[in-house]
Amino acid sequence: MVSGGCVGTEGGAEPEDAAAAVGAEEVAAAAATAPARARELVVGYALTSKKAKSFLQPKLRGLARKKGIQFVAIDQKLPLSDQGPFDVILHKLTGKEWQRRLEEYRDTHPEVTVLDPPGAIEHLLNRQSMLQEVSKLDLADCHGKVGVPKQLFVNTDPLSIPAAVMRAGLSLPLVAKPLVAKSHELSLAYDSASLTKLEPPLVLQEFVNHGGVLFKVYIVGDAIRVVRRFSLPNVDEGDLSNNAGVFRFPRVSCAAATAEDADLDPHVAELPPRPLLEILARELRRRLGLRLFNIDMIREHGTRDRFYVIDMNYFPGYGKMPGYEHVFTDFLLSLDQQKEYKRRLGYTSGEG
C-alpha cells in the first residue's frame, strides 16, 4: 500500500541524484540569464510510424523549431554511431536487437541523453512487474492513500484458473489484462465459470468501483498533467447475479472517451490532490529510472482519498495531453540545461 505523504525519500541520494536535486533551482536561474543557444538541440527519434505521427504533430514541430530543437529520424538499418550527432535519443521500440544497439551506443556516447534506458522500460512492458514499485511505496499519510488492486499472474491451463483465484483470495468481478502491456484490450469476468474462457498468460485484477472515471496522470520529467477519461461503470450485486461470461473491452480509456467536459458528480470528477501526485511521481521516477510515463489511477467510489494505480505506460500518447508541445519542449531544454550545469560541476557522464 502507498500512503501519499510528506516524508522524504528513503536512503541517501547518489551523487548524481544529489546534483540534480541541488541544481534544479540553479538550473532554472541560469536558464533565465543564459545566452541564446549557439546551435540547435538535436533529438534523434526511433519510433514506429504510428507513434511518430501521433507524437510529432505539426504544433510540436513548429514550437520546437522556434525553441531551437530539431527532431531527426533515426535510420534503424544503420548503426547509431554513423548517425547524428545527437543530444537526445527518444525511442519507443521493442526487441533485443534494438536494446543491444542502444545500450552499446550509451556506453560509447555517455554525453547523449537516452529517453529512457531500455532496462528501465522493461518494468512497464510486463504487467506482472509493472505495479511492483507502486506496491512497495510506504509514505506518510498526509494527502491520501494509493494502493494497487489485488492481482494474480496466470500462466496455466484455463480450467485451473478458478481454483487459483480462490487460493489467492481474489473477489469477483475480475479484470483480465494481457501480460504484454502493449495490448490495451481487457475483459471483465463476472463469475468463476467464465474464468475458464480466458486465454493466459494474463493478469487478473480485482475490479474496484470508481464511478466510471479514470485519471490519466502524464509525467514528463518533473511536469505532471492529469486528464479525466471515462472508464468502466460501477458493478453492483445485481450485476453479479444477472451477468455471466466474459465481457471484452477493446480499449476503455482513449481520447474519444474524454470526460473533461462531462457533467459529472463532483465527488467522482475531483482530481487527485496535487501534493499526492507529486510525491507519487517523484518516487516512481526515482525507483523506475524513467522520465516519460503515465499512471492510470482511479478513486474508490464513495471515498475522497482512496486511490488505486491500475496501469502504467512508458512514453504514452502525449499527443492527447492538452498543451503537450509546450510541456515536452520545455522538458527537452531543461535536460540540456541540467547537462550543462553538471558539466560545470565536473560530471562527465551523460543523463541517459
PDB file of N, CA and C in Angstrom, residues 42-84:
ATOM      1  N   VAL A  42      19.611  18.689 -30.959  1.00  0.00           N
ATOM      2  CA  VAL A  42      19.237  17.645 -31.916  1.00  0.00           C
ATOM      3  C   VAL A  42      18.677  16.436 -31.175  1.00  0.00           C
ATOM      4  N   VAL A  43      17.430  16.110 -31.477  1.00  0.00           N
ATOM      5  CA  VAL A  43      16.744  14.988 -30.849  1.00  0.00           C
ATOM      6  C   VAL A  43      16.515  13.919 -31.909  1.00  0.00           C
ATOM      7  N   GLY A  44      17.254  12.816 -31.808  1.00  0.00           N
ATOM      8  CA  GLY A  44      17.028  11.698 -32.709  1.00  0.00           C
ATOM      9  C   GLY A  44      15.886  10.853 -32.182  1.00  0.00           C
ATOM     10  N   TYR A  45      14.969  10.469 -33.065  1.00  0.00           N
ATOM     11  CA  TYR A  45      13.836   9.673 -32.596  1.00  0.00           C
ATOM     12  C   TYR A  45      13.744   8.352 -33.359  1.00  0.00           C
ATOM     13  N   ALA A  46      13.463   7.297 -32.606  1.00  0.00           N
ATOM     14  CA  ALA A  46      13.253   5.958 -33.153  1.00  0.00           C
ATOM     15  C   ALA A  46      11.878   5.498 -32.684  1.00  0.00           C
ATOM     16  N   LEU A  47      10.890   5.710 -33.528  1.00  0.00           N
ATOM     17  CA  LEU A  47       9.501   5.424 -33.181  1.00  0.00           C
ATOM     18  C   LEU A  47       8.839   4.670 -34.325  1.00  0.00           C
ATOM     19  N   THR A  48       7.786   3.942 -34.015  1.00  0.00           N
ATOM     20  CA  THR A  48       7.001   3.342 -35.081  1.00  0.00           C
ATOM     21  C   THR A  48       6.338   4.470 -35.870  1.00  0.00           C
ATOM     22  N   SER A  49       5.942   4.192 -37.090  1.00  0.00           N
ATOM     23  CA  SER A  49       5.315   5.238 -37.920  1.00  0.00           C
ATOM     24  C   SER A  49       4.044   5.767 -37.266  1.00  0.00           C
ATOM     25  N   LYS A  50       3.284   4.884 -36.622  1.00  0.00           N
ATOM     26  CA  LYS A  50       2.055   5.312 -35.940  1.00  0.00           C
ATOM     27  C   LYS A  50       2.376   6.230 -34.769  1.00  0.00           C
ATOM     28  N   LYS A  51       3.404   5.874 -33.990  1.00  0.00           N
ATOM     29  CA  LYS A  51       3.783   6.688 -32.844  1.00  0.00           C
ATOM     30  C   LYS A  51       4.350   8.031 -33.289  1.00  0.00           C
ATOM     31  N   ALA A  52       5.157   8.007 -34.329  1.00  0.00           N
ATOM     32  CA  ALA A  52       5.734   9.261 -34.828  1.00  0.00           C
ATOM     33  C   ALA A  52       4.644  10.213 -35.300  1.00  0.00           C
ATOM     34  N   LYS A  53       3.632   9.684 -35.959  1.00  0.00           N
ATOM     35  CA  LYS A  53       2.547  10.527 -36.464  1.00  0.00           C
ATOM     36  C   LYS A  53       1.752  11.161 -35.331  1.00  0.00           C
ATOM     37  N   SER A  54       1.463  10.373 -34.286  1.00  0.00           N
ATOM     38  CA  SER A  54       0.645  10.893 -33.181  1.00  0.00           C
ATOM     39  C   SER A  54       1.433  11.846 -32.291  1.00  0.00           C
ATOM     40  N   PHE A  55       2.746  11.625 -32.192  1.00  0.00           N
ATOM     41  CA  PHE A  55       3.558  12.454 -31.300  1.00  0.00           C
ATOM     42  C   PHE A  55       4.132  13.684 -31.998  1.00  0.00           C
ATOM     43  N   LEU A  56       4.708  13.501 -33.153  1.00  0.00           N
ATOM     44  CA  LEU A  56       5.368  14.612 -33.856  1.00  0.00           C
ATOM     45  C   LEU A  56       4.368  15.389 -34.706  1.00  0.00           C
ATOM     46  N   GLN A  57       3.381  15.927 -34.055  1.00  0.00           N
ATOM     47  CA  GLN A  57       2.368  16.710 -34.739  1.00  0.00           C
ATOM     48  C   GLN A  57       2.945  18.062 -35.167  1.00  0.00           C
ATOM     49  N   PRO A  58       2.334  18.695 -36.165  1.00  0.00           N
ATOM     50  CA  PRO A  58       2.846  19.990 -36.638  1.00  0.00           C
ATOM     51  C   PRO A  58       3.008  21.024 -35.525  1.00  0.00           C
ATOM     52  N   LYS A  59       2.104  21.020 -34.536  1.00  0.00           N
ATOM     53  CA  LYS A  59       2.206  22.014 -33.465  1.00  0.00           C
ATOM     54  C   LYS A  59       3.445  21.780 -32.611  1.00  0.00           C
ATOM     55  N   LEU A  60       3.863  20.512 -32.462  1.00  0.00           N
ATOM     56  CA  LEU A  60       5.083  20.227 -31.713  1.00  0.00           C
ATOM     57  C   LEU A  60       6.310  20.604 -32.533  1.00  0.00           C
ATOM     58  N   ARG A  61       6.332  20.222 -33.794  1.00  0.00           N
ATOM     59  CA  ARG A  61       7.478  20.537 -34.645  1.00  0.00           C
ATOM     60  C   ARG A  61       7.667  22.046 -34.779  1.00  0.00           C
ATOM     61  N   GLY A  62       6.555  22.763 -34.943  1.00  0.00           N
ATOM     62  CA  GLY A  62       6.637  24.207 -35.106  1.00  0.00           C
ATOM     63  C   GLY A  62       7.189  24.892 -33.876  1.00  0.00           C
ATOM     64  N   LEU A  63       6.697  24.526 -32.703  1.00  0.00           N
ATOM     65  CA  LEU A  63       7.181  25.130 -31.460  1.00  0.00           C
ATOM     66  C   LEU A  63       8.638  24.742 -31.218  1.00  0.00           C
ATOM     67  N   ALA A  64       8.982  23.503 -31.541  1.00  0.00           N
ATOM     68  CA  ALA A  64      10.363  23.046 -31.347  1.00  0.00           C
ATOM     69  C   ALA A  64      11.326  23.877 -32.193  1.00  0.00           C
ATOM     70  N   ARG A  65      10.968  24.158 -33.424  1.00  0.00           N
ATOM     71  CA  ARG A  65      11.843  24.972 -34.282  1.00  0.00           C
ATOM     72  C   ARG A  65      12.072  26.352 -33.683  1.00  0.00           C
ATOM     73  N   LYS A  66      10.995  26.931 -33.134  1.00  0.00           N
ATOM     74  CA  LYS A  66      11.115  28.259 -32.531  1.00  0.00           C
ATOM     75  C   LYS A  66      12.048  28.235 -31.322  1.00  0.00           C
ATOM     76  N   LYS A  67      12.089  27.103 -30.631  1.00  0.00           N
ATOM     77  CA  LYS A  67      12.916  26.994 -29.427  1.00  0.00           C
ATOM     78  C   LYS A  67      14.299  26.420 -29.707  1.00  0.00           C
ATOM     79  N   GLY A  68      14.602  26.185 -30.975  1.00  0.00           N
ATOM     80  CA  GLY A  68      15.929  25.673 -31.319  1.00  0.00           C
ATOM     81  C   GLY A  68      16.090  24.185 -31.120  1.00  0.00           C
ATOM     82  N   ILE A  69      15.000  23.431 -31.314  1.00  0.00           N
ATOM     83  CA  ILE A  69      15.031  21.975 -31.185  1.00  0.00           C
ATOM     84  C   ILE A  69      14.749  21.351 -32.543  1.00  0.00           C
ATOM     85  N   GLN A  70      15.583  20.426 -32.954  1.00  0.00           N
ATOM     86  CA  GLN A  70      15.414  19.748 -34.228  1.00  0.00           C
ATOM     87  C   GLN A  70      15.180  18.261 -34.002  1.00  0.00           C
ATOM     88  N   PHE A  71      14.091  17.730 -34.551  1.00  0.00           N
ATOM     89  CA  PHE A  71      13.800  16.303 -34.481  1.00  0.00           C
ATOM     90  C   PHE A  71      14.329  15.632 -35.743  1.00  0.00           C
ATOM     91  N   VAL A  72      15.137  14.592 -35.557  1.00  0.00           N
ATOM     92  CA  VAL A  72      15.753  13.881 -36.673  1.00  0.00           C
ATOM     93  C   VAL A  72      15.417  12.401 -36.569  1.00  0.00           C
ATOM     94  N   ALA A  73      14.880  11.836 -37.657  1.00  0.00           N
ATOM     95  CA  ALA A  73      14.538  10.412 -37.655  1.00  0.00           C
ATOM     96  C   ALA A  73      15.804   9.563 -37.655  1.00  0.00           C
ATOM     97  N   ILE A  74      15.815   8.530 -36.827  1.00  0.00           N
ATOM     98  CA  ILE A  74      16.927   7.580 -36.780  1.00  0.00           C
ATOM     99  C   ILE A  74      16.647   6.448 -37.771  1.00  0.00           C
ATOM    100  N   ASP A  75      17.618   6.166 -38.620  1.00  0.00           N
ATOM    101  CA  ASP A  75      17.508   5.058 -39.564  1.00  0.00           C
ATOM    102  C   ASP A  75      17.866   3.776 -38.823  1.00  0.00           C
ATOM    103  N   GLN A  76      16.868   2.941 -38.588  1.00  0.00           N
ATOM    104  CA  GLN A  76      17.082   1.734 -37.793  1.00  0.00           C
ATOM    105  C   GLN A  76      17.928   0.686 -38.504  1.00  0.00           C
ATOM    106  N   LYS A  77      18.201   0.898 -39.798  1.00  0.00           N
ATOM    107  CA  LYS A  77      19.015  -0.047 -40.551  1.00  0.00           C
ATOM    108  C   LYS A  77      20.502   0.274 -40.460  1.00  0.00           C
ATOM    109  N   LEU A  78      20.823   1.462 -39.967  1.00  0.00           N
ATOM    110  CA  LEU A  78      22.211   1.897 -39.876  1.00  0.00           C
ATOM    111  C   LEU A  78      22.667   1.925 -38.426  1.00  0.00           C
ATOM    112  N   PRO A  79      23.979   1.729 -38.166  1.00  0.00           N
ATOM    113  CA  PRO A  79      24.492   1.845 -36.799  1.00  0.00           C
ATOM    114  C   PRO A  79      24.246   3.247 -36.252  1.00  0.00           C
ATOM    115  N   LEU A  80      23.911   3.331 -34.980  1.00  0.00           N
ATOM    116  CA  LEU A  80      23.643   4.629 -34.376  1.00  0.00           C
ATOM    117  C   LEU A  80      24.874   5.533 -34.422  1.00  0.00           C
ATOM    118  N   SER A  81      26.047   4.965 -34.282  1.00  0.00           N
ATOM    119  CA  SER A  81      27.277   5.760 -34.274  1.00  0.00           C
ATOM    120  C   SER A  81      27.549   6.420 -35.616  1.00  0.00           C
ATOM    121  N   ASP A  82      26.921   5.911 -36.682  1.00  0.00           N
ATOM    122  CA  ASP A  82      27.100   6.506 -38.009  1.00  0.00           C
ATOM    123  C   ASP A  82      26.113   7.640 -38.259  1.00  0.00           C
ATOM    124  N   GLN A  83      25.261   7.919 -37.281  1.00  0.00           N
ATOM    125  CA  GLN A  83      24.241   8.958 -37.439  1.00  0.00           C
ATOM    126  C   GLN A  83      24.473  10.059 -36.400  1.00  0.00           C
ATOM    127  N   GLY A  84      23.692  11.092 -36.514  1.00  0.00           N
ATOM    128  CA  GLY A  84      23.842  12.193 -35.563  1.00  0.00           C
ATOM    129  C   GLY A  84      24.794  13.256 -36.054  1.00  0.00           C
TER     130      GLY A  84
END
